[in-house]
Amino acid sequence: MKKKLLLLWLLLPVPIIALHYGPGQRLMARDEAEALADRAEAAAAGGEHGQAAALFREAAQRVGASEPEAQLRLHVAAARARAQGGDAAEALDALDQLLADPRIEQHAGVGEEARELAARTAYHASWVMRLEGATRDEWLPVAEESR
């Protein structure tokens, strides 16, 4: 009886260690990404859009390819933060890369959100170009992208 209890006591850490080094790593990365996303949302709410975009990108890296929808949503959030920060060109480039990703077709909600954000950002960029005195030939192609 004592040998069985001793064996049970010695083998008790094995499943805990297996959980920690197996699926536990993915769960920890997801928790870290969620914390980074919360910090990014707080930074965006405080008007620090550059920092928010960087935090969203880092959260997307932490999530990795194991959760593609979450990763795509974080990339869209980073592009939104860039656009809100006034960097429409960089946001449009990021959204173009995101829309070219074949995984986005598997997640219809994310694709729709990315296309809508790209259209709004292109329209805003063309409006700013127009206000800054750009010629019609310069701002019209950008405005056409928003359609």
PDB file of N, CA and C in Angstrom, residues 29-65 67-85 90-91 94-95 98 103 113 117:
ATOM      1  N   ALA A  29       0.316  31.965 -24.199  1.00  0.00           N
ATOM      2  CA  ALA A  29       0.502  32.941 -25.282  1.00  0.00           C
ATOM      3  C   ALA A  29      -0.799  33.667 -25.573  1.00  0.00           C
ATOM      4  N   ARG A  30      -1.903  32.940 -25.527  1.00  0.00           N
ATOM      5  CA  ARG A  30      -3.213  33.572 -25.756  1.00  0.00           C
ATOM      6  C   ARG A  30      -3.527  34.582 -24.642  1.00  0.00           C
ATOM      7  N   ASP A  31      -3.234  34.225 -23.398  1.00  0.00           N
ATOM      8  CA  ASP A  31      -3.463  35.151 -22.287  1.00  0.00           C
ATOM      9  C   ASP A  31      -2.590  36.399 -22.414  1.00  0.00           C
ATOM     10  N   GLU A  32      -1.329  36.216 -22.810  1.00  0.00           N
ATOM     11  CA  GLU A  32      -0.431  37.360 -23.001  1.00  0.00           C
ATOM     12  C   GLU A  32      -0.933  38.253 -24.134  1.00  0.00           C
ATOM     13  N   ALA A  33      -1.420  37.635 -25.210  1.00  0.00           N
ATOM     14  CA  ALA A  33      -1.948  38.404 -26.338  1.00  0.00           C
ATOM     15  C   ALA A  33      -3.196  39.183 -25.926  1.00  0.00           C
ATOM     16  N   GLU A  34      -4.034  38.576 -25.121  1.00  0.00           N
ATOM     17  CA  GLU A  34      -5.232  39.264 -24.644  1.00  0.00           C
ATOM     18  C   GLU A  34      -4.863  40.458 -23.770  1.00  0.00           C
ATOM     19  N   ALA A  35      -3.859  40.296 -22.916  1.00  0.00           N
ATOM     20  CA  ALA A  35      -3.409  41.408 -22.078  1.00  0.00           C
ATOM     21  C   ALA A  35      -2.828  42.535 -22.939  1.00  0.00           C
ATOM     22  N   LEU A  36      -2.057  42.166 -23.975  1.00  0.00           N
ATOM     23  CA  LEU A  36      -1.507  43.179 -24.883  1.00  0.00           C
ATOM     24  C   LEU A  36      -2.619  43.899 -25.642  1.00  0.00           C
ATOM     25  N   ALA A  37      -3.625  43.161 -26.065  1.00  0.00           N
ATOM     26  CA  ALA A  37      -4.749  43.780 -26.779  1.00  0.00           C
ATOM     27  C   ALA A  37      -5.504  44.742 -25.869  1.00  0.00           C
ATOM     28  N   ASP A  38      -5.659  44.379 -24.602  1.00  0.00           N
ATOM     29  CA  ASP A  38      -6.308  45.289 -23.652  1.00  0.00           C
ATOM     30  C   ASP A  38      -5.494  46.570 -23.473  1.00  0.00           C
ATOM     31  N   ARG A  39      -4.178  46.416 -23.374  1.00  0.00           N
ATOM     32  CA  ARG A  39      -3.316  47.597 -23.263  1.00  0.00           C
ATOM     33  C   ARG A  39      -3.393  48.447 -24.524  1.00  0.00           C
ATOM     34  N   ALA A  40      -3.477  47.796 -25.682  1.00  0.00           N
ATOM     35  CA  ALA A  40      -3.565  48.519 -26.949  1.00  0.00           C
ATOM     36  C   ALA A  40      -4.869  49.296 -27.037  1.00  0.00           C
ATOM     37  N   GLU A  41      -5.966  48.695 -26.616  1.00  0.00           N
ATOM     38  CA  GLU A  41      -7.249  49.398 -26.631  1.00  0.00           C
ATOM     39  C   GLU A  41      -7.226  50.596 -25.696  1.00  0.00           C
ATOM     40  N   ALA A  42      -6.587  50.443 -24.547  1.00  0.00           N
ATOM     41  CA  ALA A  42      -6.471  51.566 -23.619  1.00  0.00           C
ATOM     42  C   ALA A  42      -5.608  52.678 -24.216  1.00  0.00           C
ATOM     43  N   ALA A  43      -4.541  52.297 -24.900  1.00  0.00           N
ATOM     44  CA  ALA A  43      -3.679  53.296 -25.542  1.00  0.00           C
ATOM     45  C   ALA A  43      -4.428  54.018 -26.653  1.00  0.00           C
ATOM     46  N   ALA A  44      -5.216  53.288 -27.434  1.00  0.00           N
ATOM     47  CA  ALA A  44      -5.997  53.916 -28.506  1.00  0.00           C
ATOM     48  C   ALA A  44      -7.047  54.861 -27.926  1.00  0.00           C
ATOM     49  N   ALA A  45      -7.657  54.455 -26.824  1.00  0.00           N
ATOM     50  CA  ALA A  45      -8.649  55.318 -26.186  1.00  0.00           C
ATOM     51  C   ALA A  45      -7.993  56.588 -25.635  1.00  0.00           C
ATOM     52  N   GLY A  46      -6.734  56.493 -25.278  1.00  0.00           N
ATOM     53  CA  GLY A  46      -5.990  57.642 -24.769  1.00  0.00           C
ATOM     54  C   GLY A  46      -5.359  58.480 -25.863  1.00  0.00           C
ATOM     55  N   GLY A  47      -5.567  58.107 -27.119  1.00  0.00           N
ATOM     56  CA  GLY A  47      -5.043  58.890 -28.224  1.00  0.00           C
ATOM     57  C   GLY A  47      -3.639  58.510 -28.660  1.00  0.00           C
ATOM     58  N   GLU A  48      -3.078  57.468 -28.093  1.00  0.00           N
ATOM     59  CA  GLU A  48      -1.727  57.022 -28.454  1.00  0.00           C
ATOM     60  C   GLU A  48      -1.848  55.910 -29.493  1.00  0.00           C
ATOM     61  N   HIS A  49      -2.190  56.290 -30.722  1.00  0.00           N
ATOM     62  CA  HIS A  49      -2.501  55.313 -31.760  1.00  0.00           C
ATOM     63  C   HIS A  49      -1.263  54.572 -32.261  1.00  0.00           C
ATOM     64  N   GLY A  50      -0.123  55.205 -32.282  1.00  0.00           N
ATOM     65  CA  GLY A  50       1.102  54.526 -32.700  1.00  0.00           C
ATOM     66  C   GLY A  50       1.464  53.404 -31.747  1.00  0.00           C
ATOM     67  N   GLN A  51       1.369  53.687 -30.459  1.00  0.00           N
ATOM     68  CA  GLN A  51       1.658  52.660 -29.459  1.00  0.00           C
ATOM     69  C   GLN A  51       0.612  51.547 -29.530  1.00  0.00           C
ATOM     70  N   ALA A  52      -0.645  51.921 -29.763  1.00  0.00           N
ATOM     71  CA  ALA A  52      -1.710  50.919 -29.866  1.00  0.00           C
ATOM     72  C   ALA A  52      -1.457  49.985 -31.039  1.00  0.00           C
ATOM     73  N   ALA A  53      -1.053  50.530 -32.176  1.00  0.00           N
ATOM     74  CA  ALA A  53      -0.770  49.698 -33.349  1.00  0.00           C
ATOM     75  C   ALA A  53       0.368  48.729 -33.060  1.00  0.00           C
ATOM     76  N   ALA A  54       1.402  49.210 -32.401  1.00  0.00           N
ATOM     77  CA  ALA A  54       2.542  48.334 -32.072  1.00  0.00           C
ATOM     78  C   ALA A  54       2.110  47.219 -31.118  1.00  0.00           C
ATOM     79  N   LEU A  55       1.277  47.545 -30.141  1.00  0.00           N
ATOM     80  CA  LEU A  55       0.813  46.531 -29.195  1.00  0.00           C
ATOM     81  C   LEU A  55      -0.093  45.508 -29.878  1.00  0.00           C
ATOM     82  N   PHE A  56      -0.954  45.962 -30.795  1.00  0.00           N
ATOM     83  CA  PHE A  56      -1.795  45.022 -31.535  1.00  0.00           C
ATOM     84  C   PHE A  56      -0.949  44.091 -32.389  1.00  0.00           C
ATOM     85  N   ARG A  57       0.102  44.636 -33.034  1.00  0.00           N
ATOM     86  CA  ARG A  57       0.982  43.781 -33.842  1.00  0.00           C
ATOM     87  C   ARG A  57       1.694  42.743 -32.971  1.00  0.00           C
ATOM     88  N   GLU A  58       2.157  43.170 -31.802  1.00  0.00           N
ATOM     89  CA  GLU A  58       2.837  42.236 -30.902  1.00  0.00           C
ATOM     90  C   GLU A  58       1.871  41.161 -30.409  1.00  0.00           C
ATOM     91  N   ALA A  59       0.625  41.556 -30.131  1.00  0.00           N
ATOM     92  CA  ALA A  59      -0.379  40.570 -29.709  1.00  0.00           C
ATOM     93  C   ALA A  59      -0.644  39.563 -30.820  1.00  0.00           C
ATOM     94  N   ALA A  60      -0.678  40.027 -32.066  1.00  0.00           N
ATOM     95  CA  ALA A  60      -0.891  39.112 -33.201  1.00  0.00           C
ATOM     96  C   ALA A  60       0.262  38.122 -33.322  1.00  0.00           C
ATOM     97  N   GLN A  61       1.479  38.571 -33.042  1.00  0.00           N
ATOM     98  CA  GLN A  61       2.626  37.667 -33.079  1.00  0.00           C
ATOM     99  C   GLN A  61       2.540  36.632 -31.968  1.00  0.00           C
ATOM    100  N   ARG A  62       2.072  37.052 -30.799  1.00  0.00           N
ATOM    101  CA  ARG A  62       1.964  36.121 -29.671  1.00  0.00           C
ATOM    102  C   ARG A  62       0.921  35.044 -29.942  1.00  0.00           C
ATOM    103  N   VAL A  63      -0.197  35.431 -30.563  1.00  0.00           N
ATOM    104  CA  VAL A  63      -1.242  34.449 -30.855  1.00  0.00           C
ATOM    105  C   VAL A  63      -0.724  33.416 -31.834  1.00  0.00           C
ATOM    106  N   GLY A  64       0.001  33.876 -32.845  1.00  0.00           N
ATOM    107  CA  GLY A  64       0.573  32.962 -33.827  1.00  0.00           C
ATOM    108  C   GLY A  64      -0.473  32.375 -34.754  1.00  0.00           C
ATOM    109  N   ALA A  65      -0.065  31.395 -35.500  1.00  0.00           N
ATOM    110  CA  ALA A  65      -0.933  30.787 -36.515  1.00  0.00           C
ATOM    111  C   ALA A  65      -1.907  29.779 -35.924  1.00  0.00           C
ATOM    112  N   GLU A  67      -4.345  30.313 -33.948  1.00  0.00           N
ATOM    113  CA  GLU A  67      -5.691  30.898 -33.949  1.00  0.00           C
ATOM    114  C   GLU A  67      -5.755  31.958 -35.042  1.00  0.00           C
ATOM    115  N   PRO A  68      -6.013  31.549 -36.283  1.00  0.00           N
ATOM    116  CA  PRO A  68      -5.922  32.488 -37.399  1.00  0.00           C
ATOM    117  C   PRO A  68      -6.945  33.628 -37.332  1.00  0.00           C
ATOM    118  N   GLU A  69      -8.158  33.347 -36.861  1.00  0.00           N
ATOM    119  CA  GLU A  69      -9.159  34.424 -36.814  1.00  0.00           C
ATOM    120  C   GLU A  69      -8.750  35.508 -35.826  1.00  0.00           C
ATOM    121  N   ALA A  70      -8.265  35.114 -34.665  1.00  0.00           N
ATOM    122  CA  ALA A  70      -7.812  36.095 -33.680  1.00  0.00           C
ATOM    123  C   ALA A  70      -6.628  36.886 -34.216  1.00  0.00           C
ATOM    124  N   GLN A  71      -5.726  36.201 -34.896  1.00  0.00           N
ATOM    125  CA  GLN A  71      -4.564  36.881 -35.461  1.00  0.00           C
ATOM    126  C   GLN A  71      -4.993  37.903 -36.523  1.00  0.00           C
ATOM    127  N   LEU A  72      -5.926  37.525 -37.382  1.00  0.00           N
ATOM    128  CA  LEU A  72      -6.405  38.450 -38.408  1.00  0.00           C
ATOM    129  C   LEU A  72      -7.128  39.635 -37.791  1.00  0.00           C
ATOM    130  N   ARG A  73      -7.938  39.386 -36.761  1.00  0.00           N
ATOM    131  CA  ARG A  73      -8.641  40.491 -36.085  1.00  0.00           C
ATOM    132  C   ARG A  73      -7.648  41.469 -35.443  1.00  0.00           C
ATOM    133  N   LEU A  74      -6.574  40.946 -34.893  1.00  0.00           N
ATOM    134  CA  LEU A  74      -5.564  41.814 -34.293  1.00  0.00           C
ATOM    135  C   LEU A  74      -4.842  42.637 -35.353  1.00  0.00           C
ATOM    136  N   HIS A  75      -4.614  42.056 -36.525  1.00  0.00           N
ATOM    137  CA  HIS A  75      -3.994  42.813 -37.621  1.00  0.00           C
ATOM    138  C   HIS A  75      -4.929  43.925 -38.100  1.00  0.00           C
ATOM    139  N   VAL A  76      -6.225  43.644 -38.170  1.00  0.00           N
ATOM    140  CA  VAL A  76      -7.200  44.672 -38.551  1.00  0.00           C
ATOM    141  C   VAL A  76      -7.217  45.780 -37.501  1.00  0.00           C
ATOM    142  N   ALA A  77      -7.158  45.408 -36.241  1.00  0.00           N
ATOM    143  CA  ALA A  77      -7.146  46.411 -35.167  1.00  0.00           C
ATOM    144  C   ALA A  77      -5.882  47.272 -35.243  1.00  0.00           C
ATOM    145  N   ALA A  78      -4.750  46.670 -35.599  1.00  0.00           N
ATOM    146  CA  ALA A  78      -3.516  47.445 -35.741  1.00  0.00           C
ATOM    147  C   ALA A  78      -3.631  48.426 -36.897  1.00  0.00           C
ATOM    148  N   ALA A  79      -4.227  47.987 -38.001  1.00  0.00           N
ATOM    149  CA  ALA A  79      -4.417  48.889 -39.140  1.00  0.00           C
ATOM    150  C   ALA A  79      -5.379  50.013 -38.786  1.00  0.00           C
ATOM    151  N   ARG A  80      -6.415  49.708 -38.020  1.00  0.00           N
ATOM    152  CA  ARG A  80      -7.354  50.743 -37.582  1.00  0.00           C
ATOM    153  C   ARG A  80      -6.646  51.781 -36.710  1.00  0.00           C
ATOM    154  N   ALA A  81      -5.787  51.318 -35.823  1.00  0.00           N
ATOM    155  CA  ALA A  81      -5.054  52.245 -34.956  1.00  0.00           C
ATOM    156  C   ALA A  81      -4.131  53.139 -35.787  1.00  0.00           C
ATOM    157  N   ARG A  82      -3.492  52.566 -36.805  1.00  0.00           N
ATOM    158  CA  ARG A  82      -2.640  53.377 -37.686  1.00  0.00           C
ATOM    159  C   ARG A  82      -3.461  54.430 -38.409  1.00  0.00           C
ATOM    160  N   ALA A  83      -4.631  54.020 -38.924  1.00  0.00           N
ATOM    161  CA  ALA A  83      -5.489  54.957 -39.653  1.00  0.00           C
ATOM    162  C   ALA A  83      -5.976  56.070 -38.731  1.00  0.00           C
ATOM    163  N   GLN A  84      -6.349  55.733 -37.519  1.00  0.00           N
ATOM    164  CA  GLN A  84      -6.819  56.740 -36.572  1.00  0.00           C
ATOM    165  C   GLN A  84      -5.687  57.659 -36.134  1.00  0.00           C
ATOM    166  N   GLY A  85      -4.479  57.155 -36.201  1.00  0.00           N
ATOM    167  CA  GLY A  85      -3.317  57.963 -35.853  1.00  0.00           C
ATOM    168  C   GLY A  85      -2.873  58.887 -36.974  1.00  0.00           C
ATOM    169  N   GLU A  90       0.196  53.897 -44.538  1.00  0.00           N
ATOM    170  CA  GLU A  90       0.685  52.663 -43.923  1.00  0.00           C
ATOM    171  C   GLU A  90      -0.487  51.740 -43.583  1.00  0.00           C
ATOM    172  N   ALA A  91      -1.605  52.301 -43.132  1.00  0.00           N
ATOM    173  CA  ALA A  91      -2.785  51.491 -42.825  1.00  0.00           C
ATOM    174  C   ALA A  91      -3.323  50.833 -44.087  1.00  0.00           C
ATOM    175  N   ALA A  94      -1.056  47.937 -45.041  1.00  0.00           N
ATOM    176  CA  ALA A  94      -1.281  46.790 -44.164  1.00  0.00           C
ATOM    177  C   ALA A  94      -2.595  46.094 -44.505  1.00  0.00           C
ATOM    178  N   LEU A  95      -3.631  46.871 -44.807  1.00  0.00           N
ATOM    179  CA  LEU A  95      -4.918  46.275 -45.158  1.00  0.00           C
ATOM    180  C   LEU A  95      -4.855  45.561 -46.507  1.00  0.00           C
ATOM    181  N   LEU A  98      -3.292  42.321 -45.845  1.00  0.00           N
ATOM    182  CA  LEU A  98      -4.233  41.485 -45.102  1.00  0.00           C
ATOM    183  C   LEU A  98      -5.316  40.930 -46.024  1.00  0.00           C
ATOM    184  N   ARG A 103      -6.271  33.301 -45.998  1.00  0.00           N
ATOM    185  CA  ARG A 103      -7.015  32.884 -44.799  1.00  0.00           C
ATOM    186  C   ARG A 103      -8.209  33.777 -44.517  1.00  0.00           C
ATOM    187  N   GLU A 113     -14.879  43.304 -42.331  1.00  0.00           N
ATOM    188  CA  GLU A 113     -14.389  44.403 -41.504  1.00  0.00           C
ATOM    189  C   GLU A 113     -13.149  45.048 -42.125  1.00  0.00           C
ATOM    190  N   LEU A 117     -12.896  48.882 -43.515  1.00  0.00           N
ATOM    191  CA  LEU A 117     -11.870  49.785 -42.995  1.00  0.00           C
ATOM    192  C   LEU A 117     -10.987  50.315 -44.117  1.00  0.00           C
TER     193      LEU A 117
END
